[in-house]
Amino acid sequence: MYRFLTLTKAMFLIHIRDWSLLFWNFAFPVLLMVLYGAVFSGDDLSGFMTWMMPGVLAGNLMAFGLIGSSSMMTELRAKGVLRRLQASPISSGLLLGAYILANVGMALSTALVVILVGVAAYGVVLQPLNLLLALPMIVVTVVSSIALGQVISGVAPRAGAAVAIGQLVYFAQLFITDLFMPIEMMPDWVQRIGPWLPGYAMAQLVRPALAEGVLNDGWPLHVLLLAVYTAVALVLAARLFKWEARSA
Amino acid sequence: MTAPILDIQNVSAGYGNGQRRVDALRGVSLQIQPGEIFGLLGPNGAGKSTLLSCLQGLHTPTQGRMIVAGREPKQAKGALGIQLQKTALLDDLNAAELLEVYAALYDVQLTPERISALLERFGLSEQRGKFARQMSGGQQQRLALAIALANDPQIVMLDEPTAALDPHARREVWDVLRGLHEDRRTILITTHSMEEAEALCGRVAIIDQGKIMAIGSPAAIVAGLGLQATLKAAIDLPLEAVRGLPAVTAVRYTGQHLEIQSAAPQTTLPALHQLAAQHGKLVTEFTLRQPSLEDAFLALTGRSLN
């Protein structure tokens, strides 16, 4: 247990000491909210932000898993850090476990910052029930995003490639899965595909819980969909996991 | 004789498949006793690092058997202290954190006092709170050595521990390694520096193109090859008379100098002084160059090392 906790702490430290991760995880979502707040022209700013904030939150958690978490692991591999870890008696399971746990900690602190900004700056009203319902939904979102990201790090040869693949998967979902724009505004084909993507399930789980303190009728299906995505991703990630970069 | 702590029997290993297959090791056998400082000596690409990787359980041989501290290499990782050729640390951690983490990987919990002692030993006390990426090359190398010892290993394996260090930093590392030897640890290093092998290692194996060309103490390897010492003196004596001196095998003049090849300079030298006295001369400005591992390497492989 000592080695797992110490490794988790080390993984957490390398995340919070990485300036680009700090920017994308903490400054960027706040900036995004400021931007949305500034361009909103209606009367009910806090009502709009109550809808918007969960989208920014879920979107950012997805971005962290797909881009931040995947590229960090790819970089550790490319730099030879993983090879040195492989020479020690730890298993790949222990390493991935510690890494994912540190990622979850990082993502939850992002969520906390976004929520605090929403409440303090935009008057978003959160009842304790909202938070209570939202927390498990946020955790589900975080874990599935990180698992998907580890599939990317399994196929990306370099950190740059992981960022590119992650961004592709992330941006594709950002606008067509109800995260940043209501899906009803989208063409028919998007409305047919969107609900099958993980981003849609994340939006449907996090938004009603956080904004209204309720769960959508379809929530078990969304959780199931994410659970399937997560399970498949974890199996793939474990299969694809390599200690060493391909060109030794 | 005790059982070897590292036992390598007829090991072959390589990379890639089919046409692109590269054989890195070809039937290597080697036994290393507990407490030895052993050097794997050879040019780049000789197979030294591959041999270490196999012993460390990072690479699987295609043939042969290896026993590390009584176990299969993959089961023996906990007994090793390791420094890889490319020192890749979690470089957003500081020196103290790195020691703590890498010891923890071996389930060793370091006390703050033990961390201080390790840093002190490697001259890194002032770098305690410094991130690895902020350190100089020499400091990073010493930190890598400290990390290799953090789990108090039986066997220490260092891949080119002084590569890319300036001469001063190299000597510091050598002192540290000699200190480790006094702890009765087994130390296996790779190097392509003859000087390093002669300065540090009780025994060396000369490796070239995946094969072991010679094993023994540097002096024994050189002696075993019957290599000659070279005596140079600024003196003019009849060549025939010099040729008749004990242990002399060849004589010639190069410029101002008489150059003598001798199989036993300790008997040739007094005789040379005597001969000079008989001719009413003194041997001045003489130099003696004993055959070195460098010469042995040349004799064994037909190539010079660097």
XYZ file of C-alpha atoms in Angstrom:
554
model
C 0.000 0.000 0.000
C 2.869 2.358 0.833
C 4.310 2.025 -2.626
C 0.936 2.585 -4.299
C 0.269 5.727 -2.281
C 3.781 7.101 -2.777
C 3.595 6.495 -6.514
C 0.143 8.108 -6.643
C 1.490 11.145 -4.815
C 4.400 11.377 -7.267
C 2.011 11.158 -10.218
C -0.174 13.861 -8.709
C 2.857 16.104 -8.148
C 4.030 15.837 -11.749
C 0.543 16.882 -12.859
C 0.253 19.943 -10.664
C 3.789 21.025 -11.543
C 3.106 20.994 -15.262
C 2.302 24.524 -16.371
C 0.374 23.563 -19.472
C -1.820 21.148 -17.514
C -2.418 23.835 -14.901
C -3.480 26.235 -17.620
C -5.829 23.868 -19.457
C -7.313 22.438 -16.289
C -7.815 25.522 -14.194
C -7.347 28.742 -16.145
C -8.943 27.642 -19.408
C -12.382 26.588 -18.119
C -12.571 29.757 -16.032
C -11.662 31.838 -19.088
C -14.322 30.018 -21.041
C -16.954 30.885 -18.471
C -15.830 34.515 -18.450
C -16.124 34.576 -22.244
C -19.583 33.019 -22.256
C -20.649 35.392 -19.515
C -19.373 38.374 -21.480
C -21.113 37.505 -24.751
C -24.436 36.559 -23.187
C -26.990 39.247 -24.019
C -30.161 37.950 -22.355
C -31.638 38.985 -19.024
C -30.977 35.868 -16.969
C -27.190 35.546 -16.816
C -27.144 33.255 -13.803
C -29.809 31.053 -15.412
C -27.695 30.815 -18.558
C -24.582 30.075 -16.574
C -26.443 27.419 -14.620
C -26.954 25.635 -17.965
C -23.481 26.506 -19.264
C -21.316 25.674 -16.244
C -22.021 21.933 -16.190
C -21.205 21.840 -19.930
C -17.883 23.613 -19.412
C -17.204 21.290 -16.507
C -17.987 18.036 -18.320
C -16.218 19.253 -21.474
C -13.104 20.120 -19.535
C -13.059 16.807 -17.719
C -13.316 15.067 -21.068
C -10.496 17.226 -22.458
C -8.298 16.355 -19.492
C -8.804 12.628 -20.004
C -8.436 12.648 -23.775
C -5.637 15.206 -24.080
C -3.889 15.912 -20.761
C -3.889 12.451 -19.243
C -3.082 10.691 -22.511
C -0.223 12.997 -23.512
C 1.350 12.943 -20.038
C 1.530 9.149 -20.114
C 2.882 9.196 -23.667
C 5.566 11.646 -22.611
C 6.588 9.509 -19.635
C 6.999 6.633 -22.055
C 8.910 8.628 -24.674
C 11.283 10.039 -22.059
C 12.151 6.582 -20.766
C 10.601 7.141 -17.328
C 8.344 4.112 -17.765
C 11.293 1.901 -18.674
C 12.998 2.792 -15.408
C 9.751 1.979 -13.584
C 9.586 -1.327 -15.452
C 13.029 -2.202 -14.082
C 11.575 -1.947 -10.572
C 9.370 -4.682 -9.107
C 6.056 -2.852 -9.717
C 3.383 -4.195 -12.069
C 1.781 -2.269 -14.915
C -1.507 -2.514 -13.008
C -0.033 -0.732 -10.002
C 1.385 2.003 -12.211
C -1.858 2.518 -14.152
C -3.852 2.445 -10.915
C -1.686 5.111 -9.324
C -1.706 7.196 -12.490
C -5.480 7.043 -12.880
C -6.076 7.815 -9.210
C -3.816 10.869 -9.471
C -5.700 11.873 -12.631
C -9.015 11.576 -10.810
C -7.686 13.846 -8.055
C -6.541 16.356 -10.639
C -9.895 16.283 -12.463
C -11.922 16.637 -9.279
C -9.950 19.723 -8.314
C -10.743 21.156 -11.756
C -14.418 20.478 -11.149
C -14.224 22.182 -7.786
C -12.634 25.318 -9.255
C -15.232 25.564 -12.051
C -18.112 25.153 -9.596
C -16.657 27.726 -7.190
C -16.280 30.270 -10.004
C -19.836 29.583 -11.188
C -21.253 30.085 -7.719
C -19.115 33.041 -6.669
C -18.974 35.013 -9.926
C -22.225 34.155 -11.688
C -24.628 33.479 -8.862
C -25.231 29.878 -9.874
C -27.312 28.451 -7.041
C -26.359 24.987 -5.896
C -28.317 23.053 -3.296
C -26.506 20.369 -1.303
C -28.651 17.821 -3.159
C -27.273 19.059 -6.501
C -23.711 18.483 -5.349
C -24.565 15.140 -3.848
C -26.132 13.951 -7.092
C -23.483 15.532 -9.278
C -20.446 14.064 -7.521
C -20.956 10.443 -8.638
C -21.854 11.691 -12.140
C -18.661 13.723 -12.245
C -16.636 10.727 -11.081
C -18.203 8.547 -13.806
C -17.356 11.227 -16.371
C -13.788 11.550 -15.136
C -13.063 7.833 -15.024
C -14.450 7.155 -18.496
C -12.560 10.137 -19.962
C -9.287 8.966 -18.453
C -9.859 5.404 -19.644
C -10.504 6.668 -23.186
C -7.366 8.795 -22.934
C -5.277 5.760 -22.023
C -6.364 4.083 -25.259
C -4.977 7.128 -27.069
C -1.692 6.990 -25.156
C -1.436 3.314 -26.112
C -1.449 4.146 -29.826
C 0.272 7.554 -29.883
C 4.019 7.351 -30.507
C 4.730 10.796 -29.023
C 3.064 13.293 -26.722
C 2.336 15.578 -29.700
C 0.462 12.795 -31.436
C -1.532 12.064 -28.280
C -2.546 15.733 -28.090
C -3.596 15.726 -31.750
C -5.686 12.550 -31.489
C -7.154 13.701 -28.171
C -8.140 17.071 -29.601
C -9.773 15.441 -32.586
C -11.896 13.168 -30.415
C -12.638 16.016 -28.005
C -13.571 18.768 -30.459
C -15.651 16.383 -32.517
C -17.817 15.824 -29.466
C -17.761 19.290 -28.003
C -20.446 20.760 -30.225
C -22.477 17.726 -31.206
C -23.131 16.115 -27.856
C -25.080 18.834 -26.054
C -22.042 19.962 -24.079
C -21.593 23.506 -25.359
C -24.633 23.878 -27.593
C -28.112 22.364 -27.272
C -28.283 19.291 -29.481
C -31.742 20.358 -30.733
C -29.962 23.046 -32.763
C -28.045 20.413 -34.709
C -28.927 18.745 -38.011
C -30.853 15.480 -37.899
C -27.880 13.202 -38.472
C -26.006 14.764 -35.560
C -29.050 14.288 -33.375
C -29.022 10.623 -34.330
C -25.273 9.999 -33.737
C -24.617 12.380 -30.834
C -26.469 10.433 -28.137
C -24.240 7.406 -28.725
C -21.057 9.342 -27.986
C -19.621 9.467 -24.474
C -19.788 13.266 -24.395
C -23.577 13.189 -24.677
C -23.959 10.798 -21.784
C -21.588 12.963 -19.733
C -23.636 16.081 -20.471
C -26.906 14.308 -19.680
C -25.598 13.022 -16.386
C -23.746 16.051 -15.067
C -25.985 18.918 -16.199
C -29.385 18.028 -14.646
C -27.715 16.831 -11.470
C -25.642 19.957 -11.028
C -28.088 22.538 -12.377
C -31.386 21.224 -11.087
C -30.606 18.547 -8.550
C -32.428 15.922 -10.592
C -31.442 12.998 -12.794
C -32.712 12.597 -16.344
C -35.139 9.746 -16.891
C -32.590 8.008 -19.061
C -29.763 8.213 -16.543
C -29.268 4.473 -16.030
C -28.815 4.108 -19.801
C -26.259 6.916 -19.863
C -24.350 5.384 -16.971
C -24.497 2.016 -18.710
C -23.222 3.517 -21.967
C -20.303 5.156 -20.167
C -19.616 1.956 -18.232
C -19.389 0.058 -21.520
C -17.112 2.715 -23.026
C -14.943 2.609 -19.879
C -14.738 -1.176 -19.742
C -13.838 -1.485 -23.426
C -11.338 1.355 -23.107
C -9.659 -0.170 -20.060
C -9.321 -3.560 -21.740
C -7.885 -1.905 -24.851
C -5.611 0.346 -22.789
C -4.227 -2.620 -20.851
C -3.664 -4.510 -24.120
C -2.002 -1.539 -25.786
C 0.047 -0.514 -22.766
C 3.781 -0.440 -23.424
C 6.621 0.416 -21.078
C 8.829 1.457 -23.920
C 8.511 3.776 -26.900
C 8.438 1.773 -30.119
C 11.717 2.933 -31.643
C 14.215 1.972 -28.958
C 34.242 -20.579 -3.829
C 30.728 -19.242 -3.206
C 27.930 -19.519 -5.738
C 27.986 -16.693 -8.296
C 25.451 -13.925 -7.639
C 25.090 -13.407 -11.385
C 25.221 -16.541 -13.492
C 24.907 -16.162 -17.245
C 24.976 -19.345 -19.301
C 25.223 -19.247 -23.075
C 22.839 -16.322 -23.518
C 21.835 -14.996 -26.914
C 19.498 -12.069 -27.473
C 18.483 -9.733 -30.237
C 15.977 -7.242 -31.539
C 13.512 -7.277 -34.415
C 12.344 -10.139 -36.596
C 13.169 -11.844 -39.855
C 15.322 -9.839 -42.246
C 15.652 -6.923 -39.863
C 16.755 -9.072 -36.947
C 19.834 -7.833 -35.112
C 21.780 -10.231 -32.896
C 23.012 -8.239 -29.928
C 24.359 -11.130 -27.850
C 25.725 -14.383 -29.225
C 26.294 -17.121 -26.672
C 27.564 -15.126 -23.703
C 28.596 -16.978 -20.533
C 29.758 -15.167 -17.426
C 29.815 -15.701 -13.661
C 30.136 -12.846 -11.201
C 30.847 -13.425 -7.519
C 29.259 -11.506 -4.639
C 31.190 -8.340 -3.796
C 32.928 -7.947 -7.142
C 33.194 -4.745 -9.135
C 32.825 -6.124 -12.610
C 33.124 -4.153 -15.829
C 31.572 -4.888 -19.195
C 33.934 -3.249 -21.605
C 33.342 -2.733 -25.282
C 32.544 -0.209 -27.996
C 29.041 1.160 -28.603
C 26.771 -1.539 -29.979
C 28.884 -4.362 -28.562
C 25.933 -5.760 -26.590
C 26.778 -4.445 -23.121
C 23.460 -2.683 -22.550
C 21.506 -5.617 -23.951
C 23.206 -7.909 -21.457
C 22.238 -5.538 -18.628
C 18.654 -5.312 -19.933
C 18.402 -9.108 -19.881
C 19.745 -9.283 -16.328
C 17.292 -6.574 -15.282
C 14.341 -8.513 -16.670
C 13.647 -5.857 -19.296
C 14.573 -8.001 -22.269
C 14.071 -11.724 -22.822
C 16.968 -13.751 -24.237
C 16.275 -16.015 -27.186
C 18.537 -18.675 -25.745
C 20.425 -19.532 -22.577
C 19.864 -19.150 -18.860
C 20.377 -16.363 -16.375
C 20.274 -16.464 -12.597
C 20.277 -13.201 -10.662
C 20.688 -13.494 -6.883
C 19.318 -17.038 -7.052
C 16.258 -16.189 -9.143
C 15.051 -15.652 -12.688
C 15.762 -12.052 -13.741
C 12.074 -11.026 -13.819
C 11.703 -12.244 -10.214
C 14.934 -10.628 -9.058
C 14.137 -6.979 -9.819
C 13.847 -6.170 -6.119
C 17.462 -7.166 -5.479
C 18.835 -4.680 -7.994
C 19.800 -1.047 -7.862
C 19.652 0.316 -11.356
C 20.830 3.241 -13.395
C 19.873 3.140 -17.050
C 22.013 4.676 -19.771
C 19.446 7.356 -20.475
C 18.824 8.863 -17.080
C 15.090 9.410 -17.284
C 13.693 10.534 -13.956
C 10.370 12.065 -13.082
C 12.019 15.432 -13.543
C 9.266 17.538 -11.972
C 10.163 15.994 -8.619
C 12.949 17.256 -6.394
C 15.902 15.182 -5.209
C 14.369 14.187 -1.882
C 11.026 13.276 -3.470
C 12.740 11.206 -6.142
C 14.677 9.175 -3.590
C 11.465 8.592 -1.636
C 9.504 7.516 -4.712
C 12.094 5.228 -6.248
C 12.751 3.535 -2.906
C 8.993 3.101 -2.494
C 8.831 1.205 -5.803
C 10.922 -1.424 -3.994
C 8.687 -1.187 -0.937
C 11.438 0.564 0.996
C 10.326 3.476 3.160
C 13.136 6.008 3.564
C 13.304 8.118 6.691
C 14.185 11.809 6.251
C 17.530 11.011 7.918
C 18.287 8.280 5.403
C 17.400 10.652 2.549
C 19.755 13.259 3.992
C 22.511 10.671 4.336
C 22.127 9.552 0.713
C 22.145 13.124 -0.575
C 25.172 13.893 1.563
C 27.044 10.872 0.279
C 26.552 11.978 -3.309
C 27.295 15.633 -2.653
C 23.702 16.660 -3.293
C 22.702 18.076 0.090
C 22.217 21.531 -1.379
C 20.114 20.120 -4.208
C 17.616 18.509 -1.846
C 14.709 20.722 -2.916
C 15.814 21.206 -6.506
C 13.836 19.637 -9.363
C 15.782 17.069 -11.361
C 15.318 19.122 -14.531
C 17.066 22.102 -12.899
C 20.226 20.136 -12.108
C 23.455 20.003 -14.087
C 24.385 16.850 -15.970
C 26.818 15.799 -13.274
C 24.282 16.378 -10.511
C 21.644 14.366 -12.383
C 24.115 11.540 -12.845
C 24.972 11.518 -9.142
C 21.275 11.663 -8.305
C 20.706 8.647 -10.554
C 23.409 6.820 -8.592
C 21.816 7.809 -5.286
C 18.483 6.510 -6.592
C 20.144 3.253 -7.642
C 21.131 2.807 -3.989
C 17.924 4.058 -2.402
C 16.493 0.550 -2.025
C 19.711 -0.740 -0.422
C 20.256 -3.296 -3.214
C 22.477 -6.366 -3.155
C 23.524 -5.791 -6.738
C 24.087 -2.422 -8.395
C 23.925 -2.236 -12.197
C 25.097 0.951 -13.814
C 25.009 1.557 -17.542
C 27.838 3.925 -18.435
C 27.722 5.794 -15.133
C 30.271 8.394 -16.211
C 29.360 8.895 -19.860
C 29.053 12.595 -20.686
C 30.737 13.703 -17.473
C 33.767 15.956 -17.334
C 36.975 14.420 -15.914
C 36.461 15.960 -12.494
C 32.892 14.687 -12.148
C 34.029 11.296 -13.405
C 36.557 10.985 -10.636
C 33.893 11.904 -8.098
C 31.693 9.107 -9.382
C 34.596 6.679 -9.244
C 35.169 7.552 -5.585
C 31.518 6.883 -4.876
C 31.670 3.521 -6.642
C 34.766 2.515 -4.692
C 32.841 3.396 -1.542
C 30.023 1.092 -2.621
C 32.498 -1.692 -3.107
C 33.573 -1.274 0.493
C 29.940 -1.942 1.456
C 30.422 -5.409 -0.081
C 27.824 -4.832 -2.762
C 28.204 -6.457 -6.147
C 28.657 -3.828 -8.808
C 28.271 -4.360 -12.523
C 29.062 -1.430 -14.783
C 29.313 -1.003 -18.508
C 31.866 1.334 -19.948
C 33.709 2.022 -23.128
C 36.495 3.701 -21.224
C 39.605 1.595 -20.678
C 40.744 4.060 -18.093
C 37.543 3.589 -16.132
C 37.725 -0.206 -16.301
C 41.342 -0.189 -15.112
C 40.641 2.332 -12.363
C 37.592 0.601 -10.928
C 37.087 -2.995 -11.852
C 38.541 -6.064 -10.197
C 37.579 -8.042 -13.281
C 36.324 -7.099 -16.706
C 34.812 -8.855 -19.671
C 35.782 -7.494 -23.050
C 32.734 -7.658 -25.317
C 32.731 -7.144 -29.038
C 29.943 -7.861 -31.517
C 27.889 -9.727 -28.951
C 30.637 -12.078 -27.842
C 32.968 -12.155 -24.860
C 36.549 -11.938 -26.078
C 38.291 -12.161 -22.700
C 37.446 -12.247 -18.988
C 39.754 -11.513 -16.074
C 41.435 -8.769 -14.111
C 42.727 -6.012 -16.409
C 46.295 -7.033 -15.562
C 45.636 -10.730 -16.171
C 43.982 -10.078 -19.520
C 46.940 -8.003 -20.636
C 49.449 -10.541 -19.286
C 47.554 -13.454 -20.803
C 47.953 -11.966 -24.231
C 51.727 -11.774 -23.822
C 51.685 -8.093 -24.625
C 54.966 -6.231 -24.337
C 55.952 -3.175 -22.360
C 57.647 -0.363 -24.262
C 60.798 1.256 -22.860
C 61.984 4.476 -24.373
C 65.310 6.091 -23.519
C 67.278 8.979 -24.962
C 70.542 7.104 -25.365
C 72.747 5.829 -28.137
C 73.858 2.206 -27.695
C 74.750 -0.562 -30.148
C 71.489 -2.253 -31.200
C 72.999 -5.758 -31.121
C 74.051 -5.371 -27.472
C 70.588 -4.072 -26.490
C 68.941 -6.946 -28.325
C 70.916 -9.360 -26.125
C 69.505 -7.942 -22.861
C 67.145 -10.186 -20.861
C 63.440 -10.263 -21.920
C 63.973 -7.945 -24.878
C 61.979 -8.941 -27.926
C 62.530 -6.004 -30.282
C 64.680 -2.897 -30.533
C 64.726 0.100 -32.845
C 65.595 3.744 -32.991
C 62.848 6.303 -33.395
C 64.304 9.754 -33.848
C 66.396 10.492 -30.773
C 65.055 7.553 -28.815
C 65.950 3.977 -28.326
C 62.705 1.985 -28.222
C 62.753 -1.435 -26.585
C 59.922 -3.969 -26.461
C 60.219 -6.071 -23.330
C 58.243 -8.963 -21.905
C 59.631 -8.186 -18.423
C 60.728 -4.557 -18.042
C 61.722 -5.119 -14.406
C 64.646 -7.312 -15.560
C 65.397 -5.408 -18.764
C 65.767 -2.046 -17.068
C 68.664 -2.836 -14.649
C 70.486 -4.639 -17.458
C 70.050 -1.584 -19.659
C 71.575 0.644 -16.964
C 74.529 -1.736 -16.715
C 75.051 -1.782 -20.452
C 74.964 2.021 -20.555
C 77.546 2.185 -17.738
C 79.839 -0.176 -19.660
C 79.703 2.322 -22.539
C 80.340 5.194 -20.156
C 76.828 6.588 -20.589
C 73.789 7.312 -18.437
C 70.175 6.426 -19.207
C 68.362 9.736 -19.034
C 64.805 10.716 -19.947
C 63.441 7.224 -19.983
C 59.759 6.321 -20.149
C 58.115 2.976 -19.549
C 54.689 2.204 -20.952
C 53.108 -0.969 -19.640
C 50.664 -2.664 -22.002
C 47.132 -1.559 -21.164
C 43.632 -2.832 -21.722
C 43.642 -0.572 -24.738
C 46.408 -2.694 -26.278
C 44.604 -5.842 -25.198
C 41.426 -4.672 -26.889
C 43.343 -3.922 -30.060
C 45.016 -7.329 -29.949
C 41.712 -9.136 -29.318
C 39.492 -7.392 -31.822
C 41.900 -5.922 -34.327
C 40.304 -2.522 -33.720
C 40.971 0.252 -31.295
C 38.195 1.025 -28.832
C 37.440 4.660 -29.449
